[in-house]
JSON list of C-alpha atoms in Angstrom, two decimals:
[
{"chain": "A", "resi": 1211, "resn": "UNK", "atom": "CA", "xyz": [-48.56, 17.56, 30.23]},
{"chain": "A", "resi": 1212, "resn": "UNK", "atom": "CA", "xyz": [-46.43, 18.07, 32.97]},
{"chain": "A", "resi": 1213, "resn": "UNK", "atom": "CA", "xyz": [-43.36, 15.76, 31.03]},
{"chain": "A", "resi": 1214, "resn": "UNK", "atom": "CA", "xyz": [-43.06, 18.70, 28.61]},
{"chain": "A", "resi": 1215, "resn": "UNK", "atom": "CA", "xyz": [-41.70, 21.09, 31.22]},
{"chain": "A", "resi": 1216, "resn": "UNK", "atom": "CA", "xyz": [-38.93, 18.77, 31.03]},
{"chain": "A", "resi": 1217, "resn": "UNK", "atom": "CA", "xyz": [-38.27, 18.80, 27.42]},
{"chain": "A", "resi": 1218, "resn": "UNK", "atom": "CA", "xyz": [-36.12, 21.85, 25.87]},
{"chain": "A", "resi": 1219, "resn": "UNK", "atom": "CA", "xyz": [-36.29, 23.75, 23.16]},
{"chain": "A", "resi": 1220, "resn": "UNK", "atom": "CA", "xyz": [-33.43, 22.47, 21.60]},
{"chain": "A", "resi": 1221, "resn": "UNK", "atom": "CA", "xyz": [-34.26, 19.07, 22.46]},
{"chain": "A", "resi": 1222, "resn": "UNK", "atom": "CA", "xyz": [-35.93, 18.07, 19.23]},
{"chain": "A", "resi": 1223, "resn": "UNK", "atom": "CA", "xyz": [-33.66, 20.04, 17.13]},
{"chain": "A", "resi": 1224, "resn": "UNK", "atom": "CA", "xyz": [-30.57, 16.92, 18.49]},
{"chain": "A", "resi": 1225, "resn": "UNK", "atom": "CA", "xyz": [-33.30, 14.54, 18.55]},
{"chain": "A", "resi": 1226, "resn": "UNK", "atom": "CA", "xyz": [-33.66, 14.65, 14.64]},
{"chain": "A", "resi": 1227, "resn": "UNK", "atom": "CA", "xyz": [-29.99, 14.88, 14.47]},
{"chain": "A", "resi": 1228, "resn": "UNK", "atom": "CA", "xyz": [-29.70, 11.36, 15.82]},
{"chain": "A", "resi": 1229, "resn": "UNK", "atom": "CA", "xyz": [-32.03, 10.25, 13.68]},
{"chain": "A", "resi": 1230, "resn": "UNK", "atom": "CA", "xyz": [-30.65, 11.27, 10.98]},
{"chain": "A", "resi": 1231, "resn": "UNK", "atom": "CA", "xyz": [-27.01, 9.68, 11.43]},
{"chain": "A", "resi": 1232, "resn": "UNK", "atom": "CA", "xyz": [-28.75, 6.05, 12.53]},
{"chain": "A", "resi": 1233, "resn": "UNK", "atom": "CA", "xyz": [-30.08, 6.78, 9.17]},
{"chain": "A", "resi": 1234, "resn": "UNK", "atom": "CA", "xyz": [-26.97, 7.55, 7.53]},
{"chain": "A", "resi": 1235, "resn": "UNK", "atom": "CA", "xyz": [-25.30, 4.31, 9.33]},
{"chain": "A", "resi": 1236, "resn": "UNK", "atom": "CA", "xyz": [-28.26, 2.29, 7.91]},
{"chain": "A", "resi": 1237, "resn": "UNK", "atom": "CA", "xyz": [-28.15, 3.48, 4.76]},
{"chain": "A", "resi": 1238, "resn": "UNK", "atom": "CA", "xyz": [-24.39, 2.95, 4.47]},
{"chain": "A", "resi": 1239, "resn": "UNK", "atom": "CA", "xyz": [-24.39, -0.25, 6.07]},
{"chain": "A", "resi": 1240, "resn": "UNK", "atom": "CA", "xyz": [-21.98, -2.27, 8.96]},
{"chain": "A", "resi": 1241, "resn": "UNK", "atom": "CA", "xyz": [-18.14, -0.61, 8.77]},
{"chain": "A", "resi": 1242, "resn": "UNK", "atom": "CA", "xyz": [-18.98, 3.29, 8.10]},
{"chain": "A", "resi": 1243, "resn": "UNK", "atom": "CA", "xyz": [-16.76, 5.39, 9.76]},
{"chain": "A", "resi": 1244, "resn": "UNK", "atom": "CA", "xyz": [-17.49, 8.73, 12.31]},
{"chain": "A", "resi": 1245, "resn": "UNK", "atom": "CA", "xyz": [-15.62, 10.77, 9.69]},
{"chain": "A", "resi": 1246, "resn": "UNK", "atom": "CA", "xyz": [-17.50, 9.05, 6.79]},
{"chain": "A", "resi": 1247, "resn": "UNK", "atom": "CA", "xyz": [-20.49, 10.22, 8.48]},
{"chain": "A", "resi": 1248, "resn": "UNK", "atom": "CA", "xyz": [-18.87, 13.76, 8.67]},
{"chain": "A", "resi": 1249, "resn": "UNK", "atom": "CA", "xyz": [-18.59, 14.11, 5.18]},
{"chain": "A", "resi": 1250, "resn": "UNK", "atom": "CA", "xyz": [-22.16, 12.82, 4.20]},
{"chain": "A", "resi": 1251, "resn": "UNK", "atom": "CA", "xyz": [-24.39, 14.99, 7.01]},
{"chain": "A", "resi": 1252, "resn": "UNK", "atom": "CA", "xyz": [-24.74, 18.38, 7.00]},
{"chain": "A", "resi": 1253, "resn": "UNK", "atom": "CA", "xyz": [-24.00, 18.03, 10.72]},
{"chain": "A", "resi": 1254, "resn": "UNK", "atom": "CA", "xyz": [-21.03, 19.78, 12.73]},
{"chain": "A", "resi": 1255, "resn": "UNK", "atom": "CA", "xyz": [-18.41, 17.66, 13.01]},
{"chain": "A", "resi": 1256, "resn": "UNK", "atom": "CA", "xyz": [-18.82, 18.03, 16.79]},
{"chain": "A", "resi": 1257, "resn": "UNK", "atom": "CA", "xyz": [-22.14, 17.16, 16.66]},
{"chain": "A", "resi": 1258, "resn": "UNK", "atom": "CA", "xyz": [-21.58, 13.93, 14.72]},
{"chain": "A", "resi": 1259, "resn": "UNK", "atom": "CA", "xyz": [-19.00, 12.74, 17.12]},
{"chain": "A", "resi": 1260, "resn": "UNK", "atom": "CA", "xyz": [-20.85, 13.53, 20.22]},
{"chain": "A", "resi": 1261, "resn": "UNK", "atom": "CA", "xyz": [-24.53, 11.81, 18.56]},
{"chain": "A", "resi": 1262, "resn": "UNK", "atom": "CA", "xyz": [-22.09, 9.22, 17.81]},
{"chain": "A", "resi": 1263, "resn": "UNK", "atom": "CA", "xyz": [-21.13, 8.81, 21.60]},
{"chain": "A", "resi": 1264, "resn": "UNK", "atom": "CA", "xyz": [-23.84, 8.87, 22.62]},
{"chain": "A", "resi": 1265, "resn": "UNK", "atom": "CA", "xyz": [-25.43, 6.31, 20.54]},
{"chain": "A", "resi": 1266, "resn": "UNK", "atom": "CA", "xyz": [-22.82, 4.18, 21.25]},
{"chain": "A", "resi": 1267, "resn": "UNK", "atom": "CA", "xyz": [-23.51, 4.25, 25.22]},
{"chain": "A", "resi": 1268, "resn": "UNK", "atom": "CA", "xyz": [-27.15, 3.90, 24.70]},
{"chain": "A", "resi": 1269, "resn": "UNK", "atom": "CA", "xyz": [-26.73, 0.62, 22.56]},
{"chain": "A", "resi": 1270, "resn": "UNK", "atom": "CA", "xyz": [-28.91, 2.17, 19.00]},
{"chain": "A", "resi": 1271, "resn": "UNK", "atom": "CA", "xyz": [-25.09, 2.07, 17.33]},
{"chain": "A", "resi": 1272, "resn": "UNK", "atom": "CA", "xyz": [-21.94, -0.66, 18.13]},
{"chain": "A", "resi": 1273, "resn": "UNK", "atom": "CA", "xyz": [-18.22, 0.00, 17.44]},
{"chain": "A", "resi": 1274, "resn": "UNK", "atom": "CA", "xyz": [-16.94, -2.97, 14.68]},
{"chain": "A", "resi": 1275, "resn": "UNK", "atom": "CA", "xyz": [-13.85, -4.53, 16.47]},
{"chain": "A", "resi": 1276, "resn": "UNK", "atom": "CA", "xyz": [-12.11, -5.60, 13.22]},
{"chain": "A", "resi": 1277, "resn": "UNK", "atom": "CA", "xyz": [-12.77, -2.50, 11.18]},
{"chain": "A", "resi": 1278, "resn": "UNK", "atom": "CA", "xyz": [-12.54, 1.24, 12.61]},
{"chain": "A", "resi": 1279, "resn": "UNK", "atom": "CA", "xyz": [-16.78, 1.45, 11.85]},
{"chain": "A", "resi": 1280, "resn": "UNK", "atom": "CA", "xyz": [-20.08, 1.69, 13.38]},
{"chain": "A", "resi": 1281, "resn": "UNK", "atom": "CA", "xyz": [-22.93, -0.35, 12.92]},
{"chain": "A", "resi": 1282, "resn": "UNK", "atom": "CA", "xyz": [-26.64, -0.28, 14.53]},
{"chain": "A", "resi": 1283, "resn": "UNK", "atom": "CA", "xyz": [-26.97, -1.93, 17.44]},
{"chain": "A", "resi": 1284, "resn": "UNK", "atom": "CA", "xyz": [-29.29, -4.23, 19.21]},
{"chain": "A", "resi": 1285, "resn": "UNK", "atom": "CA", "xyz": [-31.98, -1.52, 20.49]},
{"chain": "A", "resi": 1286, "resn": "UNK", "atom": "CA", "xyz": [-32.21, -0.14, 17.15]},
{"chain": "A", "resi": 1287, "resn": "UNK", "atom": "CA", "xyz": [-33.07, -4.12, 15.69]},
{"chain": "A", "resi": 1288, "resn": "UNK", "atom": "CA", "xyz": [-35.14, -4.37, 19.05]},
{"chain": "A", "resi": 1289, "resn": "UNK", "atom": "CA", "xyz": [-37.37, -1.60, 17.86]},
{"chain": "A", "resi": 1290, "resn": "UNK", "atom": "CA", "xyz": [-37.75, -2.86, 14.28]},
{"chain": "A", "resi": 1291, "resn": "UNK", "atom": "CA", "xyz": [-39.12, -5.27, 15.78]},
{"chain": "A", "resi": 1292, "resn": "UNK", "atom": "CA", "xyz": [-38.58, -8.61, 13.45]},
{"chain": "A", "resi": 1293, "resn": "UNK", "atom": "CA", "xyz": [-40.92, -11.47, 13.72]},
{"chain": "A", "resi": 1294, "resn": "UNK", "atom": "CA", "xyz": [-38.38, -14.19, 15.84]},
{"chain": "A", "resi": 1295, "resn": "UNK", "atom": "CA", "xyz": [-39.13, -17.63, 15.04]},
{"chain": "A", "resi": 1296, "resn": "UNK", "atom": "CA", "xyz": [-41.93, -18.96, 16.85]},
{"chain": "A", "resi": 1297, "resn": "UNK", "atom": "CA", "xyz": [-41.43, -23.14, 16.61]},
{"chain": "A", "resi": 1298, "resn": "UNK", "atom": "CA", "xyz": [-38.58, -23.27, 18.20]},
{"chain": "A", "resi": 1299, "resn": "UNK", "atom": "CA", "xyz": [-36.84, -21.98, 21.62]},
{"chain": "A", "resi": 1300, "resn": "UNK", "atom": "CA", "xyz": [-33.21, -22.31, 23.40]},
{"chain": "A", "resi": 1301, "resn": "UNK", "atom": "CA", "xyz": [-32.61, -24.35, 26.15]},
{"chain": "A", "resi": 1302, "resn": "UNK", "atom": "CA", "xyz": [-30.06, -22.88, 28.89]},
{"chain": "A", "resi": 1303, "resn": "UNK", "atom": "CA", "xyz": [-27.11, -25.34, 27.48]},
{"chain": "A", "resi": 1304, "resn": "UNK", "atom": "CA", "xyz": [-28.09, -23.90, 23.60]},
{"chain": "A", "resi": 1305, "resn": "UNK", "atom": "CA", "xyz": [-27.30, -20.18, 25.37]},
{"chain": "A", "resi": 1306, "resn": "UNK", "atom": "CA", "xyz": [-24.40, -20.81, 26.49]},
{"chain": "A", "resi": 1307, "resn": "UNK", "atom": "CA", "xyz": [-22.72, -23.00, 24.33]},
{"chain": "A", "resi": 1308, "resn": "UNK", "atom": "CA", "xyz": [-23.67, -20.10, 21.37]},
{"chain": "A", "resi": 1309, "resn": "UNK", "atom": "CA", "xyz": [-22.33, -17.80, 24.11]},
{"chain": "A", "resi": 1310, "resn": "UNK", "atom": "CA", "xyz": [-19.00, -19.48, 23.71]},
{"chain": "A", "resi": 1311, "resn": "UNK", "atom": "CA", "xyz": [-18.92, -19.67, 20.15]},
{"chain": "A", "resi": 1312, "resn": "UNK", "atom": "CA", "xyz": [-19.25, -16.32, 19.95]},
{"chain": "A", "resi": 1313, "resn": "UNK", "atom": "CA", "xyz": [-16.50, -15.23, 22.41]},
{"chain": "A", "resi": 1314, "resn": "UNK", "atom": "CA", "xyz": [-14.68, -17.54, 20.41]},
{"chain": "A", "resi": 1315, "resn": "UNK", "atom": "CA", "xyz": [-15.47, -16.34, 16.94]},
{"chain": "A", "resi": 1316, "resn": "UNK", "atom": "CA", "xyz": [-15.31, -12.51, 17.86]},
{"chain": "A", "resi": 1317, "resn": "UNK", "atom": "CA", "xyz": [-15.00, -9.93, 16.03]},
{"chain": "A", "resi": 1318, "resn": "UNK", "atom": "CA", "xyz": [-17.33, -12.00, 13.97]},
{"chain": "A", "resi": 1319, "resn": "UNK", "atom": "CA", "xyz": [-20.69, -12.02, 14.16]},
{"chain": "A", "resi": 1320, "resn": "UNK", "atom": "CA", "xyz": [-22.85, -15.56, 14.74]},
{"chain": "A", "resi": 1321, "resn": "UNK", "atom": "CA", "xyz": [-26.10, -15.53, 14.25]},
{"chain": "A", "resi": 1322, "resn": "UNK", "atom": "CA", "xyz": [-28.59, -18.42, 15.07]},
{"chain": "A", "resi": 1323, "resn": "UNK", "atom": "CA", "xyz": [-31.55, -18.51, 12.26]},
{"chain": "A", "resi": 1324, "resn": "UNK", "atom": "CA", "xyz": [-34.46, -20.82, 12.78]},
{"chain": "A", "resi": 1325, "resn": "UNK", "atom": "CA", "xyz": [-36.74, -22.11, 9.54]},
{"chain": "A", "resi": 1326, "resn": "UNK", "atom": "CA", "xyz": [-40.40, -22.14, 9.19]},
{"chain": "A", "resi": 1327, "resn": "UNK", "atom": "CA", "xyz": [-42.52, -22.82, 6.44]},
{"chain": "A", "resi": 1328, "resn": "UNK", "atom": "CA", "xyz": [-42.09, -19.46, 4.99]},
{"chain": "A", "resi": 1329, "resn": "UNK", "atom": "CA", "xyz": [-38.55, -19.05, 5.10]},
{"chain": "A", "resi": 1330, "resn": "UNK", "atom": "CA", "xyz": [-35.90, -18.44, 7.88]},
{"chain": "A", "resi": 1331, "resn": "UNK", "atom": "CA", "xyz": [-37.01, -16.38, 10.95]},
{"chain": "A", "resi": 1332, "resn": "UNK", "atom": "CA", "xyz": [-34.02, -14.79, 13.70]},
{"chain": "A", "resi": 1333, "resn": "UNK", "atom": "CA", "xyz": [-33.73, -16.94, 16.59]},
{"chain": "A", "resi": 1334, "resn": "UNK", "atom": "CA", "xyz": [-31.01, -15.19, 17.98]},
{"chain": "A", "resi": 1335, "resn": "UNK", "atom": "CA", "xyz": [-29.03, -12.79, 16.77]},
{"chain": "A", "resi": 1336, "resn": "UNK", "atom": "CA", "xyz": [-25.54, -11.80, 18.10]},
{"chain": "A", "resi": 1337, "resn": "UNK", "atom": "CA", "xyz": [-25.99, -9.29, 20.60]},
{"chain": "A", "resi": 1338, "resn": "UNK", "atom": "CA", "xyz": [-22.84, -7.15, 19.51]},
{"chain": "A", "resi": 1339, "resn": "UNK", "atom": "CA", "xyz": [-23.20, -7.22, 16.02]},
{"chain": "A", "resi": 1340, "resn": "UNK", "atom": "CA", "xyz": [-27.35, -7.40, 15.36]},
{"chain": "A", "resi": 1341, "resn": "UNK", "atom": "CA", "xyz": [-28.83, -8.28, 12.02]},
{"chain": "A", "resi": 1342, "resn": "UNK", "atom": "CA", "xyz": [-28.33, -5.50, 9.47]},
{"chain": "A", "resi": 1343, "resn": "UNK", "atom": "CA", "xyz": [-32.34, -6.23, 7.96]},
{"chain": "A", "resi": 1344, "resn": "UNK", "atom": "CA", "xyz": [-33.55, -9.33, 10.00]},
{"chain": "A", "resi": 1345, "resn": "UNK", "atom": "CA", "xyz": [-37.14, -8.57, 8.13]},
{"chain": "A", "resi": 1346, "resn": "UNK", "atom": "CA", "xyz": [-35.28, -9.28, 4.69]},
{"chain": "A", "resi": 1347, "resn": "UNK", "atom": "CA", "xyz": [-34.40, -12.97, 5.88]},
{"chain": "A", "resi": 1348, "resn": "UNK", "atom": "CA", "xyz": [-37.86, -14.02, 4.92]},
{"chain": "A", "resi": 1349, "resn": "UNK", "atom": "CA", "xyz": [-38.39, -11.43, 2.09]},
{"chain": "A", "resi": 1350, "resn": "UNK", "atom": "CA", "xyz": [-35.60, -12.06, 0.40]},
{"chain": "A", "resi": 1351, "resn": "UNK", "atom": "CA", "xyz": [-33.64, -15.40, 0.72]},
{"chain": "A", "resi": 1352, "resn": "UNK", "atom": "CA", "xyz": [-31.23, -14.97, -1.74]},
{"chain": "A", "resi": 1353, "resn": "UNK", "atom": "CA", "xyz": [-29.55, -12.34, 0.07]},
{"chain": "A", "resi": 1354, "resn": "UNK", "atom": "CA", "xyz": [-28.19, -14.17, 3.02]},
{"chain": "A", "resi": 1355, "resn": "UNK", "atom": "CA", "xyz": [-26.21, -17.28, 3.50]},
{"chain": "A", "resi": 1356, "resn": "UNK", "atom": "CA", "xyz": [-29.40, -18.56, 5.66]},
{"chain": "A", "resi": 1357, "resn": "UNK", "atom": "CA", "xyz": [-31.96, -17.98, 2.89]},
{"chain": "A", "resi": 1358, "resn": "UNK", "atom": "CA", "xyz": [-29.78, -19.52, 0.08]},
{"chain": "A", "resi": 1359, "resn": "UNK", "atom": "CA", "xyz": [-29.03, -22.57, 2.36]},
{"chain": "A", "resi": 1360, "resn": "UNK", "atom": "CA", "xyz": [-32.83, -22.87, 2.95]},
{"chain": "A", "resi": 1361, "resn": "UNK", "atom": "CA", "xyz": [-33.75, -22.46, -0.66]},
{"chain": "A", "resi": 1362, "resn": "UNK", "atom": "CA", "xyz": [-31.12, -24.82, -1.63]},
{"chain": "A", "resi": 1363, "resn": "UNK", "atom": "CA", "xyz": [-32.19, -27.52, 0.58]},
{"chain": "A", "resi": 1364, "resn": "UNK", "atom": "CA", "xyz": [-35.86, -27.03, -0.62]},
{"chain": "A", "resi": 1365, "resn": "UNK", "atom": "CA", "xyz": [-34.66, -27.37, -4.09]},
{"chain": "A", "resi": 1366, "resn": "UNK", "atom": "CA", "xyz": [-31.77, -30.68, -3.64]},
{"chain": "A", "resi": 1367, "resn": "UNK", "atom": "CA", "xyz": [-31.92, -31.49, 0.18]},
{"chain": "A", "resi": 1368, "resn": "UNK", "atom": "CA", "xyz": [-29.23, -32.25, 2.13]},
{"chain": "A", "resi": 1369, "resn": "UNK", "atom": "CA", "xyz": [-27.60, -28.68, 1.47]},
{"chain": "A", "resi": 1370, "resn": "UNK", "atom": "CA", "xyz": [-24.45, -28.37, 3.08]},
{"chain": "A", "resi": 1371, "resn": "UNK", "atom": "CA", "xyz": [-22.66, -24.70, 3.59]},
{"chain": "A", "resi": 1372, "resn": "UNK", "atom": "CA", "xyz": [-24.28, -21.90, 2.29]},
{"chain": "A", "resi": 1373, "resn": "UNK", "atom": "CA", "xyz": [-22.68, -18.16, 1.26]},
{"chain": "A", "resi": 1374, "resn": "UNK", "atom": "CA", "xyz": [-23.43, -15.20, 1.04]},
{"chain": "A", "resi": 1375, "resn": "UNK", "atom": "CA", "xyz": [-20.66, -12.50, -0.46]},
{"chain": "A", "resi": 1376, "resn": "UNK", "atom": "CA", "xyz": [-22.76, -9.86, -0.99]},
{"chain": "A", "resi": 1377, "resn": "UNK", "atom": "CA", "xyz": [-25.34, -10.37, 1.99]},
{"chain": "A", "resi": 1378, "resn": "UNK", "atom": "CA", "xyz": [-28.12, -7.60, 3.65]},
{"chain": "A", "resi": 1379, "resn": "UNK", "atom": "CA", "xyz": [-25.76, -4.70, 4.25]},
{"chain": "A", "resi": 1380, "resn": "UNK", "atom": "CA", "xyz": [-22.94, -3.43, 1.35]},
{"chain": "A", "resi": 1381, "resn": "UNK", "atom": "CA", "xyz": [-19.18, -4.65, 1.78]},
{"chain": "A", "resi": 1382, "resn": "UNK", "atom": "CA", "xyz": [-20.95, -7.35, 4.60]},
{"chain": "A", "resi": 1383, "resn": "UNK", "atom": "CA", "xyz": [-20.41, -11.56, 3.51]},
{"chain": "A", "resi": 1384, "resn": "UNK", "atom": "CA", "xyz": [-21.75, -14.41, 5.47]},
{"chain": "A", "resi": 1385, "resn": "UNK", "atom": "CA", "xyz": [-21.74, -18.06, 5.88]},
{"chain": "A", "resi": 1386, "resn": "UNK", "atom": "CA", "xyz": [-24.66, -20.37, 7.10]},
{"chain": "A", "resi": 1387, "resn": "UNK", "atom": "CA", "xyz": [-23.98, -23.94, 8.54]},
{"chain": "A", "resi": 1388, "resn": "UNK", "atom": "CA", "xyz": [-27.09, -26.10, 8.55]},
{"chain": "A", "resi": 1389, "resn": "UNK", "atom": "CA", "xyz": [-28.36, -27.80, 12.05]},
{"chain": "A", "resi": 1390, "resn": "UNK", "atom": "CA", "xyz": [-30.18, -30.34, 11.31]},
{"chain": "A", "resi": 1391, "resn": "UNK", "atom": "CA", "xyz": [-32.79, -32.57, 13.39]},
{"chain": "A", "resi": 1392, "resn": "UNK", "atom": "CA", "xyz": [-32.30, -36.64, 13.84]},
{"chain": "A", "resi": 1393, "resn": "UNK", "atom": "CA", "xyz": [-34.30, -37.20, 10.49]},
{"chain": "A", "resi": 1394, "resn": "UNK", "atom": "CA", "xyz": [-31.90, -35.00, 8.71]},
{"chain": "A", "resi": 1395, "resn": "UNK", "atom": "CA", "xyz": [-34.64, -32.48, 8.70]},
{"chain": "A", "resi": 1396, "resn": "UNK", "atom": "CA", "xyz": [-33.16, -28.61, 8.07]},
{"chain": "A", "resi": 1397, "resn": "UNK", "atom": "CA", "xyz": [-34.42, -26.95, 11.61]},
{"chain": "A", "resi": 1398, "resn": "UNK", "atom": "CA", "xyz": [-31.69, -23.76, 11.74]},
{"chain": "A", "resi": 1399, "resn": "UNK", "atom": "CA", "xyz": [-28.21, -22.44, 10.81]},
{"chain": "A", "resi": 1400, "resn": "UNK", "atom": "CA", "xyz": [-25.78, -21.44, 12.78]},
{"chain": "A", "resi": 1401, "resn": "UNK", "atom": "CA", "xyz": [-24.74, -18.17, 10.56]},
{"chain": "A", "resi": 1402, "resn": "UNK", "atom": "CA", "xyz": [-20.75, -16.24, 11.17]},
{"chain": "A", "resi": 1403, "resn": "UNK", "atom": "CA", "xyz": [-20.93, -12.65, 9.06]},
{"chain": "A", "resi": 1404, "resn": "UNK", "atom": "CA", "xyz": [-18.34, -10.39, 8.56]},
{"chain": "A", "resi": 1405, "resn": "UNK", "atom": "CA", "xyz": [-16.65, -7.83, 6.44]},
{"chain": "A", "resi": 1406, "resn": "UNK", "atom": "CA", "xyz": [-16.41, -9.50, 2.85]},
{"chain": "A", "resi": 1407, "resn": "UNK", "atom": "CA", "xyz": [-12.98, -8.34, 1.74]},
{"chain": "A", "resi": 1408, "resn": "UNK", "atom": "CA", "xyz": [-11.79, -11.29, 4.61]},
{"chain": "A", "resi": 1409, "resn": "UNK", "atom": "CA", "xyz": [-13.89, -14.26, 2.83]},
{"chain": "A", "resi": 1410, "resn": "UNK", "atom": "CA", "xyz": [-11.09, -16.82, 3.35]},
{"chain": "A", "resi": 1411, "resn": "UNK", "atom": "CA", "xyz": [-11.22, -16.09, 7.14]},
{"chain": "A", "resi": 1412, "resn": "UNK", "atom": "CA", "xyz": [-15.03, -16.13, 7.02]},
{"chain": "A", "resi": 1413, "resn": "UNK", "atom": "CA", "xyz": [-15.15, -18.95, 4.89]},
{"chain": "A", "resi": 1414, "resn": "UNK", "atom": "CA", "xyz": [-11.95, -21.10, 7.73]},
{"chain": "A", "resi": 1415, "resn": "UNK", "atom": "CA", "xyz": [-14.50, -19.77, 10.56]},
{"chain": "A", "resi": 1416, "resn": "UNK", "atom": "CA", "xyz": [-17.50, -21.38, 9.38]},
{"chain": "A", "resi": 1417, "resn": "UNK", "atom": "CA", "xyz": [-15.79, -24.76, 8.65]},
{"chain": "A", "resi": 1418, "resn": "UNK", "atom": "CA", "xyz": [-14.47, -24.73, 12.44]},
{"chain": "A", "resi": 1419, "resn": "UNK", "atom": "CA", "xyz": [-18.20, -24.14, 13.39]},
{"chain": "A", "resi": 1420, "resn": "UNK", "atom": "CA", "xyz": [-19.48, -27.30, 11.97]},
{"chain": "A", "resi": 1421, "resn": "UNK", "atom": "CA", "xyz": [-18.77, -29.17, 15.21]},
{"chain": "A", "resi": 1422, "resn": "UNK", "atom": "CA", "xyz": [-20.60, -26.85, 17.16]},
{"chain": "A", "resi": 1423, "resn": "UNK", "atom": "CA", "xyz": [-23.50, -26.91, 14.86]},
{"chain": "A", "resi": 1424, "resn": "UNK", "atom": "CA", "xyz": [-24.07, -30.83, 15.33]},
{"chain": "A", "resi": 1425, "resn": "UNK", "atom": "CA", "xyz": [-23.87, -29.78, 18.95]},
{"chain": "A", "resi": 1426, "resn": "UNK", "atom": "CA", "xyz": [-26.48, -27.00, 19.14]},
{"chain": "A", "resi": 1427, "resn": "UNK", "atom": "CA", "xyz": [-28.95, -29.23, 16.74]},
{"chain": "A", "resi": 1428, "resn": "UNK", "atom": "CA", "xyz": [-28.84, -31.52, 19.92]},
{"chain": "A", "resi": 1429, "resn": "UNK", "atom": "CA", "xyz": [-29.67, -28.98, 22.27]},
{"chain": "A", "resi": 1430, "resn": "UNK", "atom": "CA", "xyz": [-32.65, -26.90, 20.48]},
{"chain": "A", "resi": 1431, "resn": "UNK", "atom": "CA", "xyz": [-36.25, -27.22, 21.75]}
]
């Protein structure tokens, strides 16, 4: 084919080598460092920081803002390609107002979760800081704030604040805020993550968010 005139020999050679460090950043989880990811790969260290760059500028990794890490970014949860929720989409006032929570709440991450029958499905996820295993929201509850707060409102109803200190990536905490619709019905959670050695800050952040939860219940279709 006349594209692989274009492609270079040593073309697949750095295309593996990217691979393998969004692999390593996966594996390590959000906060892993460029010289972390020195030690572990048999990569130059060149190498590592220029895949890293690179990455970066293409959107498959993000830089943390409150730690000196990496994370993977939104195309990288774009091409795992997570089920979103399906009952449930935002209006143009839900956008923005979660748009100003999280300039608000940054460098932590808020997350918008939807529920269905089978558990609790991405609605959207912050751009900056995706979803570390959006897949394992459904597949395994008990290891976010949104899947506990779902389970425990199946179990007692009327579950208030949910957490999560140990959630889907190592050294990662996060707390889920329940929207709710007028018949008290659990629809979504409005869900702030971030590193878990800074709990007490997680834990002030999602109290401030309740407010704004009430509000984006109101404005979900």
């Amino acid at each position: 084919m006349d594209e692989d005139r274009d492609l270079h020999p040593k073309q697949p050679r750095a295309i593996h080598s990217a691979l393998v460090v969004l692999e390593e950043v996966a594996k390590a989880g959000p906060g892993v460092t460029v010289r972390e990811l020195v030690d572990r790969l048999a990569l130059p260290r060149a190498t590592v920081y220029r895949l890293v760059n690179l990455l970066v500028q293409e959107e498959y990794l993000v830089r943390l803002a409150d730690i000196s890490g990496l994370a993977l970014g939104r195309k990288v949860a774009e091409l795992a390609g997570p089920r979103p929720s399906a009952g449930m989409r935002l209006s143009r006032a839900a956008r923005e107002r979660l748009a100003e929570v999280r300039a608000r709440m940054s460098p932590l991450a808020v997350h918008l979760v939807a529920y269905e029958d089978d558990g609790p499905r991405p609605l959207d996820a912050d751009p900056v800081v995706p979803l570390h295993d959006a897949a394992a929201l459904a597949r395994d509850p008990q290891r976010s704030a949104a899947g506990r707060l779902w389970l425990a409102d199946r179990r007692d109803g009327g579950a208030g604040l949910a957490v999560q200190s140990d959630a889907l990536a190592a050294g990662w905490a996060c707390a889920a805020i329940p929207l709710r619709a007028e018949d008290g019905a659990l629809v979504a959670a409005l869900c702030v993550a971030g590193p878990s050695d800074r709990m007490e800050a997680l834990l002030g952040a999602a109290q401030a968010l309740r407010g704004d939860a009430e509000r984006l219940a109101a404005l979900l279709t």
